[in-house]
Amino acid sequence: MLALEDFALAGRVGPVSGEFRAGRLTLLIGPNGSGKSSLLAGAAGLAEGEGRVRLAGRDLDAFDLFELSRHRAMLTQQVPLPQGLRGYELLALAAEPVGGVSEALCRAIAALAPELGLEPLYDRPLAALSGGEQQRLLIAKTVLQLDPKVNPDGALLLLDEPLAGLDWRHQLATLGLLRRCADRGLAVVASIHDINLACQFGDDIWCLHRGRLAARGGPEVVTPELIAEVFGVRVRLLEQDGARLLLPDTEAGC
């Protein structure tokens, strides 16, 4: 779906090569400053670097911005919110790349509302919402942009730390939503800091360290040795009923 060939942004990330595949949820982990945001920006066509980035076999720089917005959606860490809008008006902006508000968009919004707890936010000014409430609306807006009933051209969903500011319930709801987006055929890529949640929900894990890929593969690539090398933290690995859990080894220290 999206292929990176020796992609690099000077002093930030790379060179990195790999593929984000359709139908897969890829989760990026790594310390602060490891290059996750830069990699996502390059994959979204928001940062021009060295190497090659191709979406569905086509060079990313061959898309104009309008065309690109029909094929991929990106949630960045810091989104400037339009002044004076209410919650439902922010969600309506998801329709801009696909011809405006439609009955299909309204149905898609209604389907998302219970999961992300959106209904109480519809008529409230964005400035009156908490950070977590704003984040839930932004996640919904990003997902709606590629909803197959609204936009049949959607292919790639990118989210930079979508769980930031969310309580536990809405973190799990968001990851479940991303899982279903991948099951519908999108290539879904997100950076998160909770390593255990990454291992629980991710099909593929990319671990970045100092701008390079330290590990890539299924959740099994996340080992105590990797965590010690990349994060400088000693952990213990617990396994029960097929689930893996990494816990800080408080007795050993860092």
C-alpha atoms as a PDB file:
ATOM      1  CA  MET A   1       0.000   0.000   0.000  1.00  0.00           C
ATOM      2  CA  LEU A   2       2.505   2.637   1.151  1.00  0.00           C
ATOM      3  CA  ALA A   3       6.156   1.826   0.522  1.00  0.00           C
ATOM      4  CA  LEU A   4       9.154   3.657   1.947  1.00  0.00           C
ATOM      5  CA  GLU A   5      12.495   3.260   0.202  1.00  0.00           C
ATOM      6  CA  ASP A   6      15.414   4.740   2.145  1.00  0.00           C
ATOM      7  CA  PHE A   7      13.205   7.570   3.341  1.00  0.00           C
ATOM      8  CA  ALA A   8      15.064  10.100   5.489  1.00  0.00           C
ATOM      9  CA  LEU A   9      14.613  13.551   6.969  1.00  0.00           C
ATOM     10  CA  ALA A  10      17.989  15.001   7.887  1.00  0.00           C
ATOM     11  CA  GLY A  11      18.623  14.859  11.621  1.00  0.00           C
ATOM     12  CA  ARG A  12      15.175  13.430  12.356  1.00  0.00           C
ATOM     13  CA  VAL A  13      14.601   9.995  10.879  1.00  0.00           C
ATOM     14  CA  GLY A  14      16.037   7.475   8.458  1.00  0.00           C
ATOM     15  CA  PRO A  15      16.961   6.050   6.234  1.00  0.00           C
ATOM     16  CA  VAL A  16      13.951   3.770   6.704  1.00  0.00           C
ATOM     17  CA  SER A  17      12.575   1.222   4.267  1.00  0.00           C
ATOM     18  CA  GLY A  18       9.410  -0.820   4.662  1.00  0.00           C
ATOM     19  CA  GLU A  19       5.752  -1.080   3.780  1.00  0.00           C
ATOM     20  CA  PHE A  20       2.489  -0.240   5.497  1.00  0.00           C
ATOM     21  CA  ARG A  21       0.102  -2.848   4.154  1.00  0.00           C
ATOM     22  CA  ALA A  22      -3.620  -2.706   3.461  1.00  0.00           C
ATOM     23  CA  GLY A  23      -5.704  -4.508   6.050  1.00  0.00           C
ATOM     24  CA  ARG A  24      -2.998  -4.182   8.721  1.00  0.00           C
ATOM     25  CA  LEU A  25      -2.778  -2.043  11.844  1.00  0.00           C
ATOM     26  CA  THR A  26       0.829  -0.916  12.244  1.00  0.00           C
ATOM     27  CA  LEU A  27       1.757   0.710  15.554  1.00  0.00           C
ATOM     28  CA  LEU A  28       4.904   2.776  15.975  1.00  0.00           C
ATOM     29  CA  ILE A  29       6.654   2.754  19.337  1.00  0.00           C
ATOM     30  CA  GLY A  30       9.848   4.419  20.519  1.00  0.00           C
ATOM     31  CA  PRO A  31      11.121   7.052  22.948  1.00  0.00           C
ATOM     32  CA  ASN A  32      10.394  10.734  22.569  1.00  0.00           C
ATOM     33  CA  GLY A  33      12.403  12.116  19.678  1.00  0.00           C
ATOM     34  CA  SER A  34      12.941   8.717  18.060  1.00  0.00           C
ATOM     35  CA  GLY A  35      11.469   9.816  14.719  1.00  0.00           C
ATOM     36  CA  LYS A  36       7.889   8.526  14.872  1.00  0.00           C
ATOM     37  CA  SER A  37       6.253  11.863  14.029  1.00  0.00           C
ATOM     38  CA  SER A  38       8.755  12.554  11.263  1.00  0.00           C
ATOM     39  CA  LEU A  39       8.142   9.147   9.718  1.00  0.00           C
ATOM     40  CA  LEU A  40       4.376   9.704   9.782  1.00  0.00           C
ATOM     41  CA  ALA A  41       4.758  13.176   8.273  1.00  0.00           C
ATOM     42  CA  GLY A  42       6.809  11.730   5.436  1.00  0.00           C
ATOM     43  CA  ALA A  43       4.270   8.958   4.873  1.00  0.00           C
ATOM     44  CA  ALA A  44       1.503  11.571   4.706  1.00  0.00           C
ATOM     45  CA  GLY A  45       3.347  13.747   2.201  1.00  0.00           C
ATOM     46  CA  LEU A  46       3.645  16.559   4.750  1.00  0.00           C
ATOM     47  CA  ALA A  47       7.446  16.505   4.935  1.00  0.00           C
ATOM     48  CA  GLU A  48       9.720  16.262   1.922  1.00  0.00           C
ATOM     49  CA  GLY A  49      12.773  14.141   2.540  1.00  0.00           C
ATOM     50  CA  GLU A  50      15.243  11.938   0.736  1.00  0.00           C
ATOM     51  CA  GLY A  51      14.443   8.543  -0.703  1.00  0.00           C
ATOM     52  CA  ARG A  52      11.150   7.448  -2.185  1.00  0.00           C
ATOM     53  CA  VAL A  53       7.604   7.211  -0.829  1.00  0.00           C
ATOM     54  CA  ARG A  54       4.952   5.486  -2.940  1.00  0.00           C
ATOM     55  CA  LEU A  55       1.233   5.068  -2.324  1.00  0.00           C
ATOM     56  CA  ALA A  56      -0.342   2.193  -4.271  1.00  0.00           C
ATOM     57  CA  GLY A  57       2.716   2.131  -6.521  1.00  0.00           C
ATOM     58  CA  ARG A  58       2.649   5.845  -7.300  1.00  0.00           C
ATOM     59  CA  ASP A  59       5.168   8.392  -6.035  1.00  0.00           C
ATOM     60  CA  LEU A  60       3.597  10.492  -3.320  1.00  0.00           C
ATOM     61  CA  ASP A  61       4.823  13.752  -4.852  1.00  0.00           C
ATOM     62  CA  ALA A  62       2.809  12.940  -7.982  1.00  0.00           C
ATOM     63  CA  PHE A  63      -0.446  13.567  -6.078  1.00  0.00           C
ATOM     64  CA  ASP A  64      -1.816  17.073  -5.733  1.00  0.00           C
ATOM     65  CA  LEU A  65      -3.083  17.993  -2.259  1.00  0.00           C
ATOM     66  CA  PHE A  66      -6.760  17.535  -3.102  1.00  0.00           C
ATOM     67  CA  GLU A  67      -6.175  14.133  -4.671  1.00  0.00           C
ATOM     68  CA  LEU A  68      -3.971  13.067  -1.777  1.00  0.00           C
ATOM     69  CA  SER A  69      -6.659  14.038   0.728  1.00  0.00           C
ATOM     70  CA  ARG A  70      -9.022  11.544  -0.903  1.00  0.00           C
ATOM     71  CA  HIS A  71      -6.546   8.692  -0.511  1.00  0.00           C
ATOM     72  CA  ARG A  72      -5.035   9.352   2.908  1.00  0.00           C
ATOM     73  CA  ALA A  73      -5.993  11.074   6.134  1.00  0.00           C
ATOM     74  CA  MET A  74      -3.581  12.254   8.814  1.00  0.00           C
ATOM     75  CA  LEU A  75      -4.103  13.254  12.433  1.00  0.00           C
ATOM     76  CA  THR A  76      -1.110  15.224  13.679  1.00  0.00           C
ATOM     77  CA  GLN A  77      -0.227  15.792  17.323  1.00  0.00           C
ATOM     78  CA  GLN A  78      -1.059  19.488  17.326  1.00  0.00           C
ATOM     79  CA  VAL A  79      -4.105  20.476  15.320  1.00  0.00           C
ATOM     80  CA  PRO A  80      -5.119  24.169  15.267  1.00  0.00           C
ATOM     81  CA  LEU A  81      -8.848  24.170  15.910  1.00  0.00           C
ATOM     82  CA  PRO A  82     -10.974  26.657  13.938  1.00  0.00           C
ATOM     83  CA  GLN A  83     -12.312  29.381  16.194  1.00  0.00           C
ATOM     84  CA  GLY A  84     -16.026  29.579  16.869  1.00  0.00           C
ATOM     85  CA  LEU A  85     -16.956  26.091  15.666  1.00  0.00           C
ATOM     86  CA  ARG A  86     -19.062  23.560  17.505  1.00  0.00           C
ATOM     87  CA  GLY A  87     -18.427  19.836  17.629  1.00  0.00           C
ATOM     88  CA  TYR A  88     -20.703  18.848  14.745  1.00  0.00           C
ATOM     89  CA  GLU A  89     -19.206  21.575  12.546  1.00  0.00           C
ATOM     90  CA  LEU A  90     -15.717  20.164  13.071  1.00  0.00           C
ATOM     91  CA  LEU A  91     -16.927  16.710  12.034  1.00  0.00           C
ATOM     92  CA  ALA A  92     -18.527  18.191   8.913  1.00  0.00           C
ATOM     93  CA  LEU A  93     -15.061  19.336   7.773  1.00  0.00           C
ATOM     94  CA  ALA A  94     -14.273  15.671   7.073  1.00  0.00           C
ATOM     95  CA  ALA A  95     -16.511  15.981   4.025  1.00  0.00           C
ATOM     96  CA  GLU A  96     -14.463  18.727   2.340  1.00  0.00           C
ATOM     97  CA  PRO A  97     -12.246  16.334   0.328  1.00  0.00           C
ATOM     98  CA  VAL A  98     -15.248  14.247  -0.753  1.00  0.00           C
ATOM     99  CA  GLY A  99     -17.708  16.819  -2.041  1.00  0.00           C
ATOM    100  CA  GLY A 100     -19.376  18.164   1.068  1.00  0.00           C
ATOM    101  CA  VAL A 101     -21.804  16.998   3.719  1.00  0.00           C
ATOM    102  CA  SER A 102     -24.021  14.133   2.579  1.00  0.00           C
ATOM    103  CA  GLU A 103     -26.522  11.700   3.999  1.00  0.00           C
ATOM    104  CA  ALA A 104     -23.772   9.062   3.943  1.00  0.00           C
ATOM    105  CA  LEU A 105     -21.550  11.256   6.122  1.00  0.00           C
ATOM    106  CA  CYS A 106     -24.369  11.841   8.597  1.00  0.00           C
ATOM    107  CA  ARG A 107     -24.944   8.087   8.864  1.00  0.00           C
ATOM    108  CA  ALA A 108     -21.223   7.506   9.370  1.00  0.00           C
ATOM    109  CA  ILE A 109     -21.125  10.136  12.140  1.00  0.00           C
ATOM    110  CA  ALA A 110     -24.102   8.505  13.828  1.00  0.00           C
ATOM    111  CA  ALA A 111     -22.366   5.114  13.705  1.00  0.00           C
ATOM    112  CA  LEU A 112     -19.233   6.515  15.387  1.00  0.00           C
ATOM    113  CA  ALA A 113     -21.057   8.519  18.041  1.00  0.00           C
ATOM    114  CA  PRO A 114     -21.762   5.828  20.669  1.00  0.00           C
ATOM    115  CA  GLU A 115     -18.255   4.357  20.543  1.00  0.00           C
ATOM    116  CA  LEU A 116     -16.399   7.635  20.996  1.00  0.00           C
ATOM    117  CA  GLY A 117     -19.047   9.361  23.104  1.00  0.00           C
ATOM    118  CA  LEU A 118     -19.616  12.121  20.566  1.00  0.00           C
ATOM    119  CA  GLU A 119     -23.264  13.045  21.022  1.00  0.00           C
ATOM    120  CA  PRO A 120     -22.758  15.265  24.108  1.00  0.00           C
ATOM    121  CA  LEU A 121     -20.071  17.163  22.165  1.00  0.00           C
ATOM    122  CA  TYR A 122     -22.041  17.996  19.013  1.00  0.00           C
ATOM    123  CA  ASP A 123     -23.499  21.322  20.073  1.00  0.00           C
ATOM    124  CA  ARG A 124     -20.726  22.511  22.379  1.00  0.00           C
ATOM    125  CA  PRO A 125     -18.130  25.106  21.288  1.00  0.00           C
ATOM    126  CA  LEU A 126     -14.744  23.528  20.695  1.00  0.00           C
ATOM    127  CA  ALA A 127     -13.148  26.052  23.070  1.00  0.00           C
ATOM    128  CA  ALA A 128     -15.358  24.764  25.894  1.00  0.00           C
ATOM    129  CA  LEU A 129     -14.231  21.144  25.493  1.00  0.00           C
ATOM    130  CA  SER A 130     -11.462  19.393  27.383  1.00  0.00           C
ATOM    131  CA  GLY A 131      -8.377  18.215  25.546  1.00  0.00           C
ATOM    132  CA  GLY A 132      -9.614  14.635  25.547  1.00  0.00           C
ATOM    133  CA  GLU A 133     -13.018  15.663  24.195  1.00  0.00           C
ATOM    134  CA  GLN A 134     -11.383  17.648  21.406  1.00  0.00           C
ATOM    135  CA  GLN A 135      -9.155  14.658  20.628  1.00  0.00           C
ATOM    136  CA  ARG A 136     -12.144  12.332  20.270  1.00  0.00           C
ATOM    137  CA  LEU A 137     -13.705  14.696  17.744  1.00  0.00           C
ATOM    138  CA  LEU A 138     -10.443  14.953  15.814  1.00  0.00           C
ATOM    139  CA  ILE A 139     -10.071  11.166  15.711  1.00  0.00           C
ATOM    140  CA  ALA A 140     -13.623  10.864  14.405  1.00  0.00           C
ATOM    141  CA  LYS A 141     -13.038  13.570  11.790  1.00  0.00           C
ATOM    142  CA  THR A 142      -9.898  11.811  10.543  1.00  0.00           C
ATOM    143  CA  VAL A 143     -11.582   8.410  10.328  1.00  0.00           C
ATOM    144  CA  LEU A 144     -14.668   9.858   8.622  1.00  0.00           C
ATOM    145  CA  GLN A 145     -12.515  11.278   5.840  1.00  0.00           C
ATOM    146  CA  LEU A 146     -11.786   7.707   4.686  1.00  0.00           C
ATOM    147  CA  ASP A 147     -15.060   6.003   5.621  1.00  0.00           C
ATOM    148  CA  PRO A 148     -15.806   3.716   2.661  1.00  0.00           C
ATOM    149  CA  LYS A 149     -19.460   4.817   2.544  1.00  0.00           C
ATOM    150  CA  VAL A 150     -18.319   8.424   2.257  1.00  0.00           C
ATOM    151  CA  ASN A 151     -15.085   8.092   0.304  1.00  0.00           C
ATOM    152  CA  PRO A 152     -14.469   4.954  -1.783  1.00  0.00           C
ATOM    153  CA  ASP A 153     -10.914   6.102  -2.599  1.00  0.00           C
ATOM    154  CA  GLY A 154      -9.656   5.958   1.009  1.00  0.00           C
ATOM    155  CA  ALA A 155      -6.515   3.865   1.442  1.00  0.00           C
ATOM    156  CA  LEU A 156      -4.165   5.102   4.181  1.00  0.00           C
ATOM    157  CA  LEU A 157      -5.011   6.285   7.715  1.00  0.00           C
ATOM    158  CA  LEU A 158      -2.198   7.890   9.730  1.00  0.00           C
ATOM    159  CA  LEU A 159      -2.457   9.067  13.347  1.00  0.00           C
ATOM    160  CA  ASP A 160       0.259  10.596  15.491  1.00  0.00           C
ATOM    161  CA  GLU A 161      -0.353   9.756  19.162  1.00  0.00           C
ATOM    162  CA  PRO A 162      -4.145   9.488  18.886  1.00  0.00           C
ATOM    163  CA  LEU A 163      -4.404   8.233  22.484  1.00  0.00           C
ATOM    164  CA  ALA A 164      -2.919  11.423  23.948  1.00  0.00           C
ATOM    165  CA  GLY A 165      -5.291  12.981  26.458  1.00  0.00           C
ATOM    166  CA  LEU A 166      -7.785  10.093  26.361  1.00  0.00           C
ATOM    167  CA  ASP A 167      -8.993   8.167  29.382  1.00  0.00           C
ATOM    168  CA  TRP A 168      -8.610   4.386  29.425  1.00  0.00           C
ATOM    169  CA  ARG A 169     -12.098   3.711  28.073  1.00  0.00           C
ATOM    170  CA  HIS A 170     -11.610   5.938  25.058  1.00  0.00           C
ATOM    171  CA  GLN A 171      -8.075   4.666  24.448  1.00  0.00           C
ATOM    172  CA  LEU A 172      -9.493   1.158  24.093  1.00  0.00           C
ATOM    173  CA  ALA A 173     -12.407   2.408  22.001  1.00  0.00           C
ATOM    174  CA  THR A 174     -10.018   4.235  19.670  1.00  0.00           C
ATOM    175  CA  LEU A 175      -7.777   1.216  19.197  1.00  0.00           C
ATOM    176  CA  GLY A 176     -10.828  -0.953  18.548  1.00  0.00           C
ATOM    177  CA  LEU A 177     -11.963   1.567  15.934  1.00  0.00           C
ATOM    178  CA  LEU A 178      -8.559   1.537  14.245  1.00  0.00           C
ATOM    179  CA  ARG A 179      -8.647  -2.258  14.265  1.00  0.00           C
ATOM    180  CA  ARG A 180     -11.948  -2.210  12.396  1.00  0.00           C
ATOM    181  CA  CYS A 181     -10.639   0.377   9.915  1.00  0.00           C
ATOM    182  CA  ALA A 182      -7.835  -2.033   9.075  1.00  0.00           C
ATOM    183  CA  ASP A 183     -10.300  -4.914   8.811  1.00  0.00           C
ATOM    184  CA  ARG A 184     -12.195  -2.866   6.204  1.00  0.00           C
ATOM    185  CA  GLY A 185      -9.050  -2.792   4.067  1.00  0.00           C
ATOM    186  CA  LEU A 186      -7.286   0.432   5.031  1.00  0.00           C
ATOM    187  CA  ALA A 187      -3.612   0.565   5.848  1.00  0.00           C
ATOM    188  CA  VAL A 188      -3.687   2.045   9.360  1.00  0.00           C
ATOM    189  CA  VAL A 189      -0.591   3.431  11.065  1.00  0.00           C
ATOM    190  CA  ALA A 190      -0.452   5.099  14.478  1.00  0.00           C
ATOM    191  CA  SER A 191       2.200   6.025  17.005  1.00  0.00           C
ATOM    192  CA  ILE A 192       1.473   5.232  20.650  1.00  0.00           C
ATOM    193  CA  HIS A 193       3.436   5.193  23.904  1.00  0.00           C
ATOM    194  CA  ASP A 194       1.674   2.309  25.677  1.00  0.00           C
ATOM    195  CA  ILE A 195       3.806  -0.663  24.675  1.00  0.00           C
ATOM    196  CA  ASN A 196       1.411  -3.256  26.081  1.00  0.00           C
ATOM    197  CA  LEU A 197      -1.515  -1.806  24.136  1.00  0.00           C
ATOM    198  CA  ALA A 198       0.662  -1.771  21.015  1.00  0.00           C
ATOM    199  CA  CYS A 199       1.374  -5.477  21.466  1.00  0.00           C
ATOM    200  CA  GLN A 200      -2.281  -6.255  22.174  1.00  0.00           C
ATOM    201  CA  PHE A 201      -3.795  -4.435  19.184  1.00  0.00           C
ATOM    202  CA  GLY A 202      -1.052  -4.155  16.556  1.00  0.00           C
ATOM    203  CA  ASP A 203      -0.641  -6.529  13.637  1.00  0.00           C
ATOM    204  CA  ASP A 204       2.794  -5.054  13.009  1.00  0.00           C
ATOM    205  CA  ILE A 205       5.067  -3.167  15.391  1.00  0.00           C
ATOM    206  CA  TRP A 206       7.737  -0.745  14.233  1.00  0.00           C
ATOM    207  CA  CYS A 207      10.122   0.296  16.999  1.00  0.00           C
ATOM    208  CA  LEU A 208      12.187   3.391  16.264  1.00  0.00           C
ATOM    209  CA  HIS A 209      15.330   4.408  18.096  1.00  0.00           C
ATOM    210  CA  ARG A 210      17.383   7.490  17.250  1.00  0.00           C
ATOM    211  CA  GLY A 211      15.678   7.749  13.872  1.00  0.00           C
ATOM    212  CA  ARG A 212      16.296   4.165  12.818  1.00  0.00           C
ATOM    213  CA  LEU A 213      14.238   0.992  12.899  1.00  0.00           C
ATOM    214  CA  ALA A 214      15.389  -1.009  15.924  1.00  0.00           C
ATOM    215  CA  ALA A 215      12.823  -3.772  15.334  1.00  0.00           C
ATOM    216  CA  ARG A 216       9.932  -4.578  13.032  1.00  0.00           C
ATOM    217  CA  GLY A 217       7.491  -7.463  12.994  1.00  0.00           C
ATOM    218  CA  GLY A 218       4.664  -8.910  15.032  1.00  0.00           C
ATOM    219  CA  PRO A 219       4.219  -8.179  18.738  1.00  0.00           C
ATOM    220  CA  GLU A 220       6.715 -10.917  19.552  1.00  0.00           C
ATOM    221  CA  VAL A 221       9.580  -8.634  18.440  1.00  0.00           C
ATOM    222  CA  VAL A 222       8.968  -6.503  21.550  1.00  0.00           C
ATOM    223  CA  THR A 223      11.190  -8.222  24.094  1.00  0.00           C
ATOM    224  CA  PRO A 224      12.682  -7.192  27.444  1.00  0.00           C
ATOM    225  CA  GLU A 225      16.037  -6.936  25.678  1.00  0.00           C
ATOM    226  CA  LEU A 226      14.625  -4.516  23.090  1.00  0.00           C
ATOM    227  CA  ILE A 227      12.969  -2.377  25.768  1.00  0.00           C
ATOM    228  CA  ALA A 228      16.217  -2.202  27.744  1.00  0.00           C
ATOM    229  CA  GLU A 229      18.193  -1.216  24.640  1.00  0.00           C
ATOM    230  CA  VAL A 230      15.749   1.356  23.256  1.00  0.00           C
ATOM    231  CA  PHE A 231      14.041   2.797  26.346  1.00  0.00           C
ATOM    232  CA  GLY A 232      16.715   2.139  28.974  1.00  0.00           C
ATOM    233  CA  VAL A 233      14.147   0.398  31.194  1.00  0.00           C
ATOM    234  CA  ARG A 234      14.335  -3.129  32.545  1.00  0.00           C
ATOM    235  CA  VAL A 235      11.071  -5.052  32.286  1.00  0.00           C
ATOM    236  CA  ARG A 236       9.750  -8.522  33.007  1.00  0.00           C
ATOM    237  CA  LEU A 237       7.696 -10.439  30.458  1.00  0.00           C
ATOM    238  CA  LEU A 238       4.572 -12.182  31.765  1.00  0.00           C
ATOM    239  CA  GLU A 239       2.498 -14.516  29.607  1.00  0.00           C
ATOM    240  CA  GLN A 240      -0.947 -15.837  30.467  1.00  0.00           C
ATOM    241  CA  ASP A 241      -3.743 -17.229  28.294  1.00  0.00           C
ATOM    242  CA  GLY A 242      -1.817 -16.266  25.183  1.00  0.00           C
ATOM    243  CA  ALA A 243      -1.402 -12.629  26.250  1.00  0.00           C
ATOM    244  CA  ARG A 244       1.968 -10.947  26.803  1.00  0.00           C
ATOM    245  CA  LEU A 245       2.490  -8.221  29.377  1.00  0.00           C
ATOM    246  CA  LEU A 246       5.652  -6.199  29.973  1.00  0.00           C
ATOM    247  CA  LEU A 247       6.035  -4.849  33.503  1.00  0.00           C
ATOM    248  CA  PRO A 248       8.789  -2.556  34.805  1.00  0.00           C
ATOM    249  CA  ASP A 249      11.221  -4.500  36.980  1.00  0.00           C
ATOM    250  CA  THR A 250      11.173  -2.182  39.966  1.00  0.00           C
ATOM    251  CA  GLU A 251      13.563  -4.380  41.923  1.00  0.00           C
ATOM    252  CA  ALA A 252      16.218  -4.186  39.222  1.00  0.00           C
ATOM    253  CA  GLY A 253      15.855  -0.430  38.629  1.00  0.00           C
ATOM    254  CA  CYS A 254      16.742   1.166  35.299  1.00  0.00           C
END
